[in-house]
Amino acid sequence: MKAMFSHLRRHQRRISGRKSTAELRDFGQYQVLFLAESEQQLLAQIQQVPITEYKTQRRRLALAQAPRQQKRRLHRHPVSTIQALVNQHTELLTLLEFQALKY
């Protein structure tokens, strides 16, 4: 697995001419290349993507990025992030208790 990512990073460096391969990490699952000579052609190509497929892929990307975003929030804003996690935990406990009482 590590060799595969090294191979991808090496090709990304070769293609982009940059030392950094952060784009591979930041863009997530895949990138799309549109070949268009004008903004109108680009817009037409983007509009050909079905909205359901776009939303499905967007959800997958958001799920893949969630752990990295959580680590960043924890690093940048530790107090508010921990408080949000505590609040989320409390809400889940309340919901579970309510469901237990219901049965």
PDB file of C-alpha atoms in Angstrom:
ATOM      1  CA  MET A   1       0.000   0.000   0.000  1.00  0.00           C
ATOM      2  CA  LYS A   2       2.796   2.386   0.938  1.00  0.00           C
ATOM      3  CA  ALA A   3       4.561   1.682  -2.348  1.00  0.00           C
ATOM      4  CA  MET A   4       1.395   2.519  -4.282  1.00  0.00           C
ATOM      5  CA  PHE A   5       1.056   5.925  -2.600  1.00  0.00           C
ATOM      6  CA  SER A   6       4.762   6.631  -3.100  1.00  0.00           C
ATOM      7  CA  HIS A   7       4.264   5.861  -6.770  1.00  0.00           C
ATOM      8  CA  LEU A   8       1.250   8.218  -6.941  1.00  0.00           C
ATOM      9  CA  ARG A   9       3.144  11.001  -5.146  1.00  0.00           C
ATOM     10  CA  ARG A  10       6.140  10.639  -7.448  1.00  0.00           C
ATOM     11  CA  HIS A  11       3.900  10.958 -10.514  1.00  0.00           C
ATOM     12  CA  GLN A  12       2.068  13.926  -8.964  1.00  0.00           C
ATOM     13  CA  ARG A  13       5.424  15.670  -8.433  1.00  0.00           C
ATOM     14  CA  ARG A  14       6.484  14.867 -11.992  1.00  0.00           C
ATOM     15  CA  ILE A  15       3.220  16.149 -13.488  1.00  0.00           C
ATOM     16  CA  SER A  16       2.864  19.293 -11.383  1.00  0.00           C
ATOM     17  CA  GLY A  17       6.553  20.162 -11.049  1.00  0.00           C
ATOM     18  CA  ARG A  18       6.052  20.808  -7.324  1.00  0.00           C
ATOM     19  CA  LYS A  19       7.726  19.153  -4.378  1.00  0.00           C
ATOM     20  CA  SER A  20       4.538  19.068  -2.352  1.00  0.00           C
ATOM     21  CA  THR A  21       1.907  16.399  -2.899  1.00  0.00           C
ATOM     22  CA  ALA A  22      -0.633  17.997  -0.557  1.00  0.00           C
ATOM     23  CA  GLU A  23      -3.142  18.099  -3.420  1.00  0.00           C
ATOM     24  CA  LEU A  24      -3.389  14.300  -3.304  1.00  0.00           C
ATOM     25  CA  ARG A  25      -4.227  14.493   0.377  1.00  0.00           C
ATOM     26  CA  ASP A  26      -6.516  17.520   0.251  1.00  0.00           C
ATOM     27  CA  PHE A  27      -8.680  16.645  -2.721  1.00  0.00           C
ATOM     28  CA  GLY A  28      -9.531  13.240  -1.323  1.00  0.00           C
ATOM     29  CA  GLN A  29     -10.728  10.337  -3.388  1.00  0.00           C
ATOM     30  CA  TYR A  30     -10.112  11.502  -6.944  1.00  0.00           C
ATOM     31  CA  GLN A  31      -9.821  14.516  -9.162  1.00  0.00           C
ATOM     32  CA  VAL A  32     -11.713  15.305 -12.354  1.00  0.00           C
ATOM     33  CA  LEU A  33     -10.096  16.803 -15.413  1.00  0.00           C
ATOM     34  CA  PHE A  34     -12.296  18.888 -17.687  1.00  0.00           C
ATOM     35  CA  LEU A  35     -11.054  19.848 -21.130  1.00  0.00           C
ATOM     36  CA  ALA A  36     -12.737  23.068 -22.153  1.00  0.00           C
ATOM     37  CA  GLU A  37     -11.721  26.107 -24.126  1.00  0.00           C
ATOM     38  CA  SER A  38     -14.260  28.455 -22.567  1.00  0.00           C
ATOM     39  CA  GLU A  39     -16.300  28.865 -19.415  1.00  0.00           C
ATOM     40  CA  GLN A  40     -19.452  27.929 -21.320  1.00  0.00           C
ATOM     41  CA  GLN A  41     -17.936  24.601 -22.407  1.00  0.00           C
ATOM     42  CA  LEU A  42     -16.782  23.929 -18.857  1.00  0.00           C
ATOM     43  CA  LEU A  43     -20.242  24.709 -17.483  1.00  0.00           C
ATOM     44  CA  ALA A  44     -21.840  22.401 -20.068  1.00  0.00           C
ATOM     45  CA  GLN A  45     -19.495  19.568 -19.085  1.00  0.00           C
ATOM     46  CA  ILE A  46     -20.156  20.063 -15.382  1.00  0.00           C
ATOM     47  CA  GLN A  47     -23.915  20.107 -15.971  1.00  0.00           C
ATOM     48  CA  GLN A  48     -23.710  16.673 -17.634  1.00  0.00           C
ATOM     49  CA  VAL A  49     -22.912  15.095 -14.262  1.00  0.00           C
ATOM     50  CA  PRO A  50     -26.153  13.725 -12.735  1.00  0.00           C
ATOM     51  CA  ILE A  51     -27.050  15.503  -9.489  1.00  0.00           C
ATOM     52  CA  THR A  52     -27.640  12.229  -7.642  1.00  0.00           C
ATOM     53  CA  GLU A  53     -24.170  10.988  -8.584  1.00  0.00           C
ATOM     54  CA  TYR A  54     -22.642  14.313  -7.508  1.00  0.00           C
ATOM     55  CA  LYS A  55     -24.414  14.191  -4.141  1.00  0.00           C
ATOM     56  CA  THR A  56     -23.391  10.551  -3.585  1.00  0.00           C
ATOM     57  CA  GLN A  57     -19.742  11.302  -4.314  1.00  0.00           C
ATOM     58  CA  ARG A  58     -19.864  14.500  -2.226  1.00  0.00           C
ATOM     59  CA  ARG A  59     -21.161  12.506   0.783  1.00  0.00           C
ATOM     60  CA  ARG A  60     -18.383   9.928   0.320  1.00  0.00           C
ATOM     61  CA  LEU A  61     -15.809  12.697   0.190  1.00  0.00           C
ATOM     62  CA  ALA A  62     -17.219  14.349   3.316  1.00  0.00           C
ATOM     63  CA  LEU A  63     -17.089  11.034   5.196  1.00  0.00           C
ATOM     64  CA  ALA A  64     -13.501  10.488   4.084  1.00  0.00           C
ATOM     65  CA  GLN A  65     -12.466  13.989   5.170  1.00  0.00           C
ATOM     66  CA  ALA A  66     -14.263  13.952   8.535  1.00  0.00           C
ATOM     67  CA  PRO A  67     -11.402  12.433  10.590  1.00  0.00           C
ATOM     68  CA  ARG A  68      -8.878  14.930   9.205  1.00  0.00           C
ATOM     69  CA  GLN A  69     -11.236  17.836   9.887  1.00  0.00           C
ATOM     70  CA  GLN A  70     -11.828  16.599  13.427  1.00  0.00           C
ATOM     71  CA  LYS A  71      -8.077  16.468  14.093  1.00  0.00           C
ATOM     72  CA  ARG A  72      -7.674  19.981  12.701  1.00  0.00           C
ATOM     73  CA  ARG A  73     -10.511  21.337  14.851  1.00  0.00           C
ATOM     74  CA  LEU A  74      -9.061  19.654  17.911  1.00  0.00           C
ATOM     75  CA  HIS A  75      -5.671  21.189  17.189  1.00  0.00           C
ATOM     76  CA  ARG A  76      -6.948  24.705  16.406  1.00  0.00           C
ATOM     77  CA  HIS A  77      -9.850  25.014  18.870  1.00  0.00           C
ATOM     78  CA  PRO A  78      -9.420  22.347  21.554  1.00  0.00           C
ATOM     79  CA  VAL A  79     -11.863  23.726  24.142  1.00  0.00           C
ATOM     80  CA  SER A  80     -14.790  24.271  21.798  1.00  0.00           C
ATOM     81  CA  THR A  81     -14.152  20.959  20.003  1.00  0.00           C
ATOM     82  CA  ILE A  82     -14.117  18.990  23.245  1.00  0.00           C
ATOM     83  CA  GLN A  83     -17.225  20.823  24.446  1.00  0.00           C
ATOM     84  CA  ALA A  84     -19.001  19.952  21.176  1.00  0.00           C
ATOM     85  CA  LEU A  85     -18.022  16.287  21.608  1.00  0.00           C
ATOM     86  CA  VAL A  86     -19.299  16.296  25.202  1.00  0.00           C
ATOM     87  CA  ASN A  87     -22.585  17.871  24.061  1.00  0.00           C
ATOM     88  CA  GLN A  88     -22.919  15.316  21.282  1.00  0.00           C
ATOM     89  CA  HIS A  89     -22.290  12.492  23.761  1.00  0.00           C
ATOM     90  CA  THR A  90     -24.859  13.907  26.189  1.00  0.00           C
ATOM     91  CA  GLU A  91     -27.470  14.140  23.426  1.00  0.00           C
ATOM     92  CA  LEU A  92     -26.836  10.526  22.439  1.00  0.00           C
ATOM     93  CA  LEU A  93     -27.147   9.374  26.053  1.00  0.00           C
ATOM     94  CA  THR A  94     -30.423  11.251  26.428  1.00  0.00           C
ATOM     95  CA  LEU A  95     -31.747   9.701  23.227  1.00  0.00           C
ATOM     96  CA  LEU A  96     -30.732   6.199  24.326  1.00  0.00           C
ATOM     97  CA  GLU A  97     -32.311   6.681  27.764  1.00  0.00           C
ATOM     98  CA  PHE A  98     -35.512   7.927  26.143  1.00  0.00           C
ATOM     99  CA  GLN A  99     -35.602   4.886  23.844  1.00  0.00           C
ATOM    100  CA  ALA A 100     -34.932   2.541  26.804  1.00  0.00           C
ATOM    101  CA  LEU A 101     -37.824   4.093  28.770  1.00  0.00           C
ATOM    102  CA  LYS A 102     -40.071   3.819  25.749  1.00  0.00           C
ATOM    103  CA  TYR A 103     -39.704   0.019  25.646  1.00  0.00           C
TER     104      TYR A 103
END
